Amino acid sequence: MSTQSCIIDRFEELAVLSEGDKRLLEGLEKDLRQYSAGQVLRSIGEKNPAFYTLRSGWACSVRLLPDGQRQILEIFVDGQIMGLAEVGSDQALTELVALTDIEACPFPADSLQQVFEESSLLTQLLFMSMARDQALLMERIMNIGRRKGVERLAHFLLELKIRKRCQEDSMELPLNQSIIGDALGMSSVHVSRSMSSLRKLGLLRTNGSHFSIVDMDETANFCGFCPKYLNARSTRH
Amino acid sequence: MSTQSCIIDRFEELAVLSEGDKRLLEGLEKDLRQYSAGQVLRSIGEKNPAFYTLRSGWACSVRLLPDGQRQILEIFVDGQIMGLAEVGSDQALTELVALTDIEACPFPADSLQQVFEESSLLTQLLFMSMARDQALLMERIMNIGRRKGVERLAHFLLELKIRKRCQEDSMELPLNQSIIGDALGMSSVHVSRSMSSLRKLGLLRTNGSHFSIVDMDETANFCGFCPKYLNARSTRH
DNA sequence: CGCCATCTTGAGGTCTATCAATTTCAGTGG
DNA sequence: CCACTGAAATTGATAGACCTCAAGATGGCG
């Protein structure tokens, strides 16, 4: 059975928490809130930005360009910490948006300071969380900078499947092609075409908002996917 | 006058360090080493990776694709901490390479643990350093994902000029066009063409390995550059 | 049934990669 | 002083990847 707190669950996979550590985390993470799809949790420029844990649903961090284009920087799934990197800065650089209805829990910015002072173990775990976020960003740079559309998309889907720890064949993807395009630096039209390419190649099957990857190894090979950067505890739970 | 330690210099711009903090840092950062251009400081897969401070010269973190293409993930200039995010993980995900002759100082991985335990101020500063790295990565994703070659290049040059705190008109750029291409996700040929486009537009002047941006504001406007993410202490020292 | 968002498909154009040839330029040695 | 060398930069031509616009198809939902 899981606790009330998704961050404790997540951290307990990585280390043994003392009762004091758990109390500290629980004290911080008690303000659970509901946000509906499309809602903005935190705007660009917000002063003294908080960070959030995401207990259920999907969210993302976004930036807008002057000409109206969007770039999605991170996709968040349940169990992740959102906006941790921006806590230290005086204002938020990205917008946090709910992509589905979500449950999330805001942490006031200065609670981080408290953790630093009271628990070096939790500090280390937060560091690791941030390091993983950074590894995801780097992998995305690889993806956008050096792979073509079809490969990019395949890589994206594989990453999400592993990050969601999805064991079943079929997985729900509650993101429309326009959002996928904004995440991968391509147009929604090209996402559509890349989808059908993958289908024609026999690597992908789709059904409404569900997809399944026919052969994980073959697809990983096709797009150069290597899960090491995800630091996954293992694919088979 | 500056101290022996570039990391102390850097941190002292952000906060007032106690004598204990300084001693702690000095104790860690005493193993200054020389590396020559092209040398690999740390390879992919290296176990229990260290991190480094860069006192002089240019370096980068790189990844190679199976087909031989390269993607440069980060460009480092003097004063930066390199590889901080990978300290927690069991193996290094990127290669650290000297782009010029450099002076750098390796920190053993477990020294981080010591900092966490002994100084919450230093912990916070390390967090901020990592957060800034992350902001750079996000801006690069914007750049690669949503801007075209000419704009990407202009943005890249502006960023470097500010990160180097260059006050003069002309700045040295010890990176060839092939490396710039690997950083921006484009071919070296296209870098060359983008360079001449910028020259023809009257935004850029080049002279050997030196460049100068004719009108910073106009160029910033041209490529959508906004220095906020650099968290610069100010452009005019 | 109609409405709306999303997805698909086609056509034409722009951006960028690749290949190859040429030029530039800083060394280097005669 | 000049020729030679090799790395880097430039330039042209061609092909491929991707975008944009626009029209149609699909599918959930009141």
mmCIF file of C-alpha atoms in Angstrom, chain B:
data_model
loop_
_atom_site.group_PDB
_atom_site.id
_atom_site.type_symbol
_atom_site.label_atom_id
_atom_site.label_comp_id
_atom_site.label_asym_id
_atom_site.label_seq_id
_atom_site.Cartn_x
_atom_site.Cartn_y
_atom_site.Cartn_z
ATOM 1 C CA MET B 1 42.503 40.225 -6.346
ATOM 2 C CA SER B 2 41.041 36.814 -6.820
ATOM 3 C CA THR B 3 41.662 33.774 -4.689
ATOM 4 C CA GLN B 4 43.284 30.600 -5.853
ATOM 5 C CA SER B 5 39.911 28.981 -6.249
ATOM 6 C CA CYS B 6 37.569 29.825 -9.071
ATOM 7 C CA ILE B 7 34.617 28.217 -7.376
ATOM 8 C CA ILE B 8 35.029 30.421 -4.322
ATOM 9 C CA ASP B 9 35.205 33.463 -6.568
ATOM 10 C CA ARG B 10 32.058 32.371 -8.305
ATOM 11 C CA PHE B 11 30.174 31.644 -5.113
ATOM 12 C CA GLU B 12 31.253 34.839 -3.451
ATOM 13 C CA GLU B 13 29.393 36.739 -6.106
ATOM 14 C CA LEU B 14 26.236 35.058 -4.922
ATOM 15 C CA ALA B 15 26.569 34.955 -1.145
ATOM 16 C CA VAL B 16 28.809 35.738 1.776
ATOM 17 C CA LEU B 17 30.846 32.665 2.610
ATOM 18 C CA SER B 18 32.001 31.922 6.131
ATOM 19 C CA GLU B 19 35.623 31.017 6.754
ATOM 20 C CA GLY B 20 34.474 27.448 7.326
ATOM 21 C CA ASP B 21 32.753 27.366 3.953
ATOM 22 C CA LYS B 22 35.864 28.664 2.260
ATOM 23 C CA ARG B 23 38.102 26.164 3.984
ATOM 24 C CA LEU B 24 35.748 23.387 2.967
ATOM 25 C CA LEU B 25 35.841 24.427 -0.650
ATOM 26 C CA GLU B 26 39.568 24.981 -0.696
ATOM 27 C CA GLY B 27 40.115 21.561 0.771
ATOM 28 C CA LEU B 28 38.173 20.043 -2.068
ATOM 29 C CA GLU B 29 39.556 22.099 -4.876
ATOM 30 C CA LYS B 30 43.289 21.788 -4.618
ATOM 31 C CA ASP B 31 44.130 19.298 -7.319
ATOM 32 C CA LEU B 32 44.506 21.668 -10.264
ATOM 33 C CA ARG B 33 45.344 19.931 -13.529
ATOM 34 C CA GLN B 34 46.237 20.893 -17.066
ATOM 35 C CA TYR B 35 44.518 19.307 -20.040
ATOM 36 C CA SER B 36 45.350 20.033 -23.642
ATOM 37 C CA ALA B 37 42.847 20.778 -26.401
ATOM 38 C CA GLY B 38 40.952 17.695 -27.470
ATOM 39 C CA GLN B 39 41.736 15.738 -24.359
ATOM 40 C CA VAL B 40 38.953 13.754 -22.718
ATOM 41 C CA LEU B 41 38.544 14.472 -19.018
ATOM 42 C CA ARG B 42 35.860 11.904 -18.438
ATOM 43 C CA SER B 43 34.482 9.202 -20.710
ATOM 44 C CA ILE B 44 30.979 7.894 -21.105
ATOM 45 C CA GLY B 45 30.256 5.026 -18.759
ATOM 46 C CA GLU B 46 32.930 6.006 -16.264
ATOM 47 C CA LYS B 47 31.994 4.663 -12.858
ATOM 48 C CA ASN B 48 31.354 6.919 -9.913
ATOM 49 C CA PRO B 49 32.043 10.028 -11.991
ATOM 50 C CA ALA B 50 33.762 13.046 -10.499
ATOM 51 C CA PHE B 51 32.868 16.635 -11.248
ATOM 52 C CA TYR B 52 35.208 19.437 -12.170
ATOM 53 C CA THR B 53 35.642 23.138 -11.961
ATOM 54 C CA LEU B 54 37.012 24.878 -14.991
ATOM 55 C CA ARG B 55 39.464 27.627 -14.173
ATOM 56 C CA SER B 56 40.559 28.622 -17.652
ATOM 57 C CA GLY B 57 39.829 27.681 -21.225
ATOM 58 C CA TRP B 58 36.804 26.137 -22.941
ATOM 59 C CA ALA B 59 35.328 22.664 -22.596
ATOM 60 C CA CYS B 60 32.132 20.812 -23.427
ATOM 61 C CA SER B 61 30.035 17.769 -22.695
ATOM 62 C CA VAL B 62 29.326 15.556 -25.703
ATOM 63 C CA ARG B 63 27.451 12.502 -26.769
ATOM 64 C CA LEU B 64 27.963 10.410 -29.858
ATOM 65 C CA LEU B 65 25.261 8.707 -31.869
ATOM 66 C CA PRO B 66 25.676 5.243 -33.291
ATOM 67 C CA ASP B 67 25.912 6.676 -36.812
ATOM 68 C CA GLY B 68 28.866 8.839 -35.853
ATOM 69 C CA GLN B 69 27.051 12.125 -35.444
ATOM 70 C CA ARG B 70 27.862 14.204 -32.402
ATOM 71 C CA GLN B 71 25.759 16.390 -30.184
ATOM 72 C CA ILE B 72 27.405 18.845 -27.866
ATOM 73 C CA LEU B 73 25.169 19.295 -24.849
ATOM 74 C CA GLU B 74 26.933 21.997 -22.898
ATOM 75 C CA ILE B 75 29.674 24.492 -23.576
ATOM 76 C CA PHE B 76 31.681 25.403 -20.497
ATOM 77 C CA VAL B 77 33.702 28.541 -19.905
ATOM 78 C CA ASP B 78 35.975 29.458 -17.014
ATOM 79 C CA GLY B 79 34.332 29.517 -13.630
ATOM 80 C CA GLN B 80 31.796 26.819 -14.379
ATOM 81 C CA ILE B 81 31.265 23.516 -12.652
ATOM 82 C CA MET B 82 31.257 20.602 -15.095
ATOM 83 C CA GLY B 83 29.418 17.341 -14.679
ATOM 84 C CA LEU B 84 27.718 18.180 -11.424
ATOM 85 C CA ALA B 85 24.455 16.525 -12.394
ATOM 86 C CA GLU B 86 26.038 13.164 -13.026
ATOM 87 C CA VAL B 87 27.682 12.810 -9.667
ATOM 88 C CA GLY B 88 24.816 10.887 -8.144
ATOM 89 C CA SER B 89 24.446 8.357 -10.921
ATOM 90 C CA ASP B 90 26.465 5.185 -11.154
ATOM 91 C CA GLN B 91 27.999 6.082 -14.480
ATOM 92 C CA ALA B 92 28.707 9.128 -16.611
ATOM 93 C CA LEU B 93 26.256 9.741 -19.441
ATOM 94 C CA THR B 94 28.303 12.300 -21.307
ATOM 95 C CA GLU B 95 31.911 12.772 -22.227
ATOM 96 C CA LEU B 96 33.771 15.838 -20.966
ATOM 97 C CA VAL B 97 36.230 17.196 -23.502
ATOM 98 C CA ALA B 98 38.636 20.119 -23.454
ATOM 99 C CA LEU B 99 38.033 22.394 -26.442
ATOM 100 C CA THR B 100 41.145 24.452 -25.802
ATOM 101 C CA ASP B 101 44.024 23.917 -23.430
ATOM 102 C CA ILE B 102 42.417 24.202 -20.021
ATOM 103 C CA GLU B 103 43.055 24.226 -16.309
ATOM 104 C CA ALA B 104 40.501 22.210 -14.389
ATOM 105 C CA CYS B 105 40.158 20.772 -10.962
ATOM 106 C CA PRO B 106 38.503 17.415 -10.341
ATOM 107 C CA PHE B 107 36.392 16.893 -7.236
ATOM 108 C CA PRO B 108 35.916 13.346 -6.056
ATOM 109 C CA ALA B 109 32.253 12.387 -6.208
ATOM 110 C CA ASP B 110 31.799 11.839 -2.504
ATOM 111 C CA SER B 111 33.003 15.306 -1.632
ATOM 112 C CA LEU B 112 29.514 16.415 -2.535
ATOM 113 C CA GLN B 113 28.142 14.363 0.318
ATOM 114 C CA GLN B 114 30.517 16.132 2.635
ATOM 115 C CA VAL B 115 29.268 19.517 1.506
ATOM 116 C CA PHE B 116 25.663 18.475 2.060
ATOM 117 C CA GLU B 117 26.465 17.487 5.599
ATOM 118 C CA GLU B 118 28.595 20.426 6.560
ATOM 119 C CA SER B 119 27.151 23.494 4.915
ATOM 120 C CA SER B 120 23.608 24.188 3.896
ATOM 121 C CA LEU B 121 24.721 27.455 2.340
ATOM 122 C CA LEU B 122 27.143 25.711 -0.008
ATOM 123 C CA THR B 123 24.461 23.146 -0.713
ATOM 124 C CA GLN B 124 22.168 25.908 -1.760
ATOM 125 C CA LEU B 125 24.810 27.458 -3.986
ATOM 126 C CA LEU B 126 25.466 24.132 -5.668
ATOM 127 C CA PHE B 127 21.744 23.828 -6.216
ATOM 128 C CA MET B 128 21.698 27.213 -7.860
ATOM 129 C CA SER B 129 24.587 26.259 -10.061
ATOM 130 C CA MET B 130 22.786 23.172 -11.215
ATOM 131 C CA ALA B 131 19.601 25.138 -11.711
ATOM 132 C CA ARG B 132 21.438 27.521 -13.978
ATOM 133 C CA ASP B 133 22.852 24.671 -16.016
ATOM 134 C CA GLN B 134 19.334 23.446 -16.406
ATOM 135 C CA ALA B 135 18.117 26.845 -17.557
ATOM 136 C CA LEU B 136 20.855 26.829 -20.191
ATOM 137 C CA LEU B 137 19.753 23.422 -21.398
ATOM 138 C CA MET B 138 16.157 24.558 -21.662
ATOM 139 C CA GLU B 139 17.113 27.608 -23.630
ATOM 140 C CA ARG B 140 19.097 25.395 -25.947
ATOM 141 C CA ILE B 141 16.050 23.219 -26.501
ATOM 142 C CA MET B 142 14.111 26.334 -27.442
ATOM 143 C CA ASN B 143 16.885 27.319 -29.744
ATOM 144 C CA ILE B 144 17.257 24.007 -31.527
ATOM 145 C CA GLY B 145 13.585 23.130 -31.553
ATOM 146 C CA ARG B 146 12.033 26.352 -32.652
ATOM 147 C CA ARG B 147 14.485 28.664 -34.329
ATOM 148 C CA LYS B 148 16.101 28.424 -37.707
ATOM 149 C CA GLY B 149 19.806 28.256 -38.365
ATOM 150 C CA VAL B 150 20.588 31.960 -38.586
ATOM 151 C CA GLU B 151 18.666 32.755 -35.439
ATOM 152 C CA ARG B 152 20.140 29.801 -33.593
ATOM 153 C CA LEU B 153 23.616 30.985 -34.359
ATOM 154 C CA ALA B 154 22.917 34.569 -33.354
ATOM 155 C CA HIS B 155 21.386 33.386 -30.111
ATOM 156 C CA PHE B 156 24.375 31.169 -29.427
ATOM 157 C CA LEU B 157 26.851 33.984 -29.944
ATOM 158 C CA LEU B 158 24.905 36.374 -27.755
ATOM 159 C CA GLU B 159 24.703 33.816 -24.989
ATOM 160 C CA LEU B 160 28.431 33.198 -25.048
ATOM 161 C CA LYS B 161 29.232 36.878 -25.076
ATOM 162 C CA ILE B 162 27.229 37.398 -21.928
ATOM 163 C CA ARG B 163 28.411 34.239 -20.228
ATOM 164 C CA LYS B 164 32.011 35.250 -20.824
ATOM 165 C CA ARG B 165 31.155 38.692 -19.420
ATOM 166 C CA CYS B 166 32.803 40.158 -22.431
ATOM 167 C CA GLN B 167 32.712 43.960 -22.333
ATOM 168 C CA GLU B 168 34.797 44.647 -25.396
ATOM 169 C CA ASP B 169 33.399 44.905 -28.831
ATOM 170 C CA SER B 170 35.286 41.918 -30.142
ATOM 171 C CA MET B 171 35.423 38.518 -28.512
ATOM 172 C CA GLU B 172 37.476 35.438 -29.190
ATOM 173 C CA LEU B 173 35.604 32.276 -30.066
ATOM 174 C CA PRO B 174 37.977 29.314 -30.062
ATOM 175 C CA LEU B 175 35.424 26.945 -31.613
ATOM 176 C CA ASN B 176 35.464 25.913 -35.226
ATOM 177 C CA GLN B 177 32.277 25.783 -37.251
ATOM 178 C CA SER B 178 32.060 22.039 -36.987
ATOM 179 C CA ILE B 179 31.893 22.267 -33.205
ATOM 180 C CA ILE B 180 29.391 25.086 -33.330
ATOM 181 C CA GLY B 181 27.290 22.907 -35.600
ATOM 182 C CA ASP B 182 27.448 20.002 -33.186
ATOM 183 C CA ALA B 183 26.282 22.300 -30.434
ATOM 184 C CA LEU B 184 23.409 23.743 -32.436
ATOM 185 C CA GLY B 185 22.239 20.577 -34.144
ATOM 186 C CA MET B 186 23.219 21.665 -37.647
ATOM 187 C CA SER B 187 25.917 20.894 -40.192
ATOM 188 C CA SER B 188 29.152 22.816 -40.332
ATOM 189 C CA VAL B 189 28.292 23.917 -43.848
ATOM 190 C CA HIS B 190 25.088 25.450 -42.650
ATOM 191 C CA VAL B 191 26.936 27.207 -39.849
ATOM 192 C CA SER B 192 29.151 28.784 -42.461
ATOM 193 C CA ARG B 193 26.163 29.939 -44.475
ATOM 194 C CA SER B 194 24.420 31.268 -41.380
ATOM 195 C CA MET B 195 27.560 33.196 -40.482
ATOM 196 C CA SER B 196 27.604 34.926 -43.809
ATOM 197 C CA SER B 197 23.884 35.605 -43.590
ATOM 198 C CA LEU B 198 24.451 37.377 -40.295
ATOM 199 C CA ARG B 199 27.291 39.323 -41.857
ATOM 200 C CA LYS B 200 25.156 40.293 -44.828
ATOM 201 C CA LEU B 201 22.390 41.364 -42.480
ATOM 202 C CA GLY B 202 24.891 43.689 -40.837
ATOM 203 C CA LEU B 203 24.516 42.048 -37.438
ATOM 204 C CA LEU B 204 27.897 40.377 -37.226
ATOM 205 C CA ARG B 205 31.515 41.081 -38.001
ATOM 206 C CA THR B 206 34.154 38.389 -37.907
ATOM 207 C CA ASN B 207 37.907 38.436 -37.993
ATOM 208 C CA GLY B 208 39.686 35.135 -37.754
ATOM 209 C CA SER B 209 38.545 33.520 -34.539
ATOM 210 C CA HIS B 210 37.150 36.785 -33.250
ATOM 211 C CA PHE B 211 33.651 38.093 -33.723
ATOM 212 C CA SER B 212 31.767 41.194 -32.794
ATOM 213 C CA ILE B 213 28.072 41.800 -32.703
ATOM 214 C CA VAL B 214 27.331 45.107 -34.357
ATOM 215 C CA ASP B 215 24.155 45.945 -32.461
ATOM 216 C CA MET B 216 23.370 43.824 -29.422
ATOM 217 C CA ASP B 217 19.779 44.991 -29.109
ATOM 218 C CA GLU B 218 18.961 44.537 -32.745
ATOM 219 C CA THR B 219 20.532 41.105 -32.761
ATOM 220 C CA ALA B 220 18.756 40.092 -29.564
ATOM 221 C CA ASN B 221 15.529 41.151 -31.153
ATOM 222 C CA PHE B 222 16.343 39.305 -34.344
ATOM 223 C CA CYS B 223 16.767 35.947 -32.616
ATOM 224 C CA GLY B 224 14.465 36.341 -29.644
ATOM 225 C CA PHE B 225 17.264 36.423 -27.136
ATOM 226 C CA CYS B 226 16.347 37.270 -23.569
ATOM 227 C CA PRO B 227 19.177 37.124 -21.030
ATOM 228 C CA LYS B 228 17.012 36.463 -18.006
ATOM 229 C CA TYR B 229 17.762 32.755 -18.024
ATOM 230 C CA LEU B 230 21.461 33.449 -17.580
ATOM 231 C CA ASN B 231 20.805 35.056 -14.259
ATOM 232 C CA ALA B 232 23.716 37.336 -15.023
ATOM 233 C CA ARG B 233 24.766 39.625 -12.236
ATOM 234 C CA SER B 234 24.446 42.373 -14.840
ATOM 235 C CA THR B 235 26.051 42.901 -18.187
ATOM 236 C CA ARG B 236 28.140 45.845 -17.125
ATOM 237 C CA HIS B 237 30.019 44.224 -14.275
#
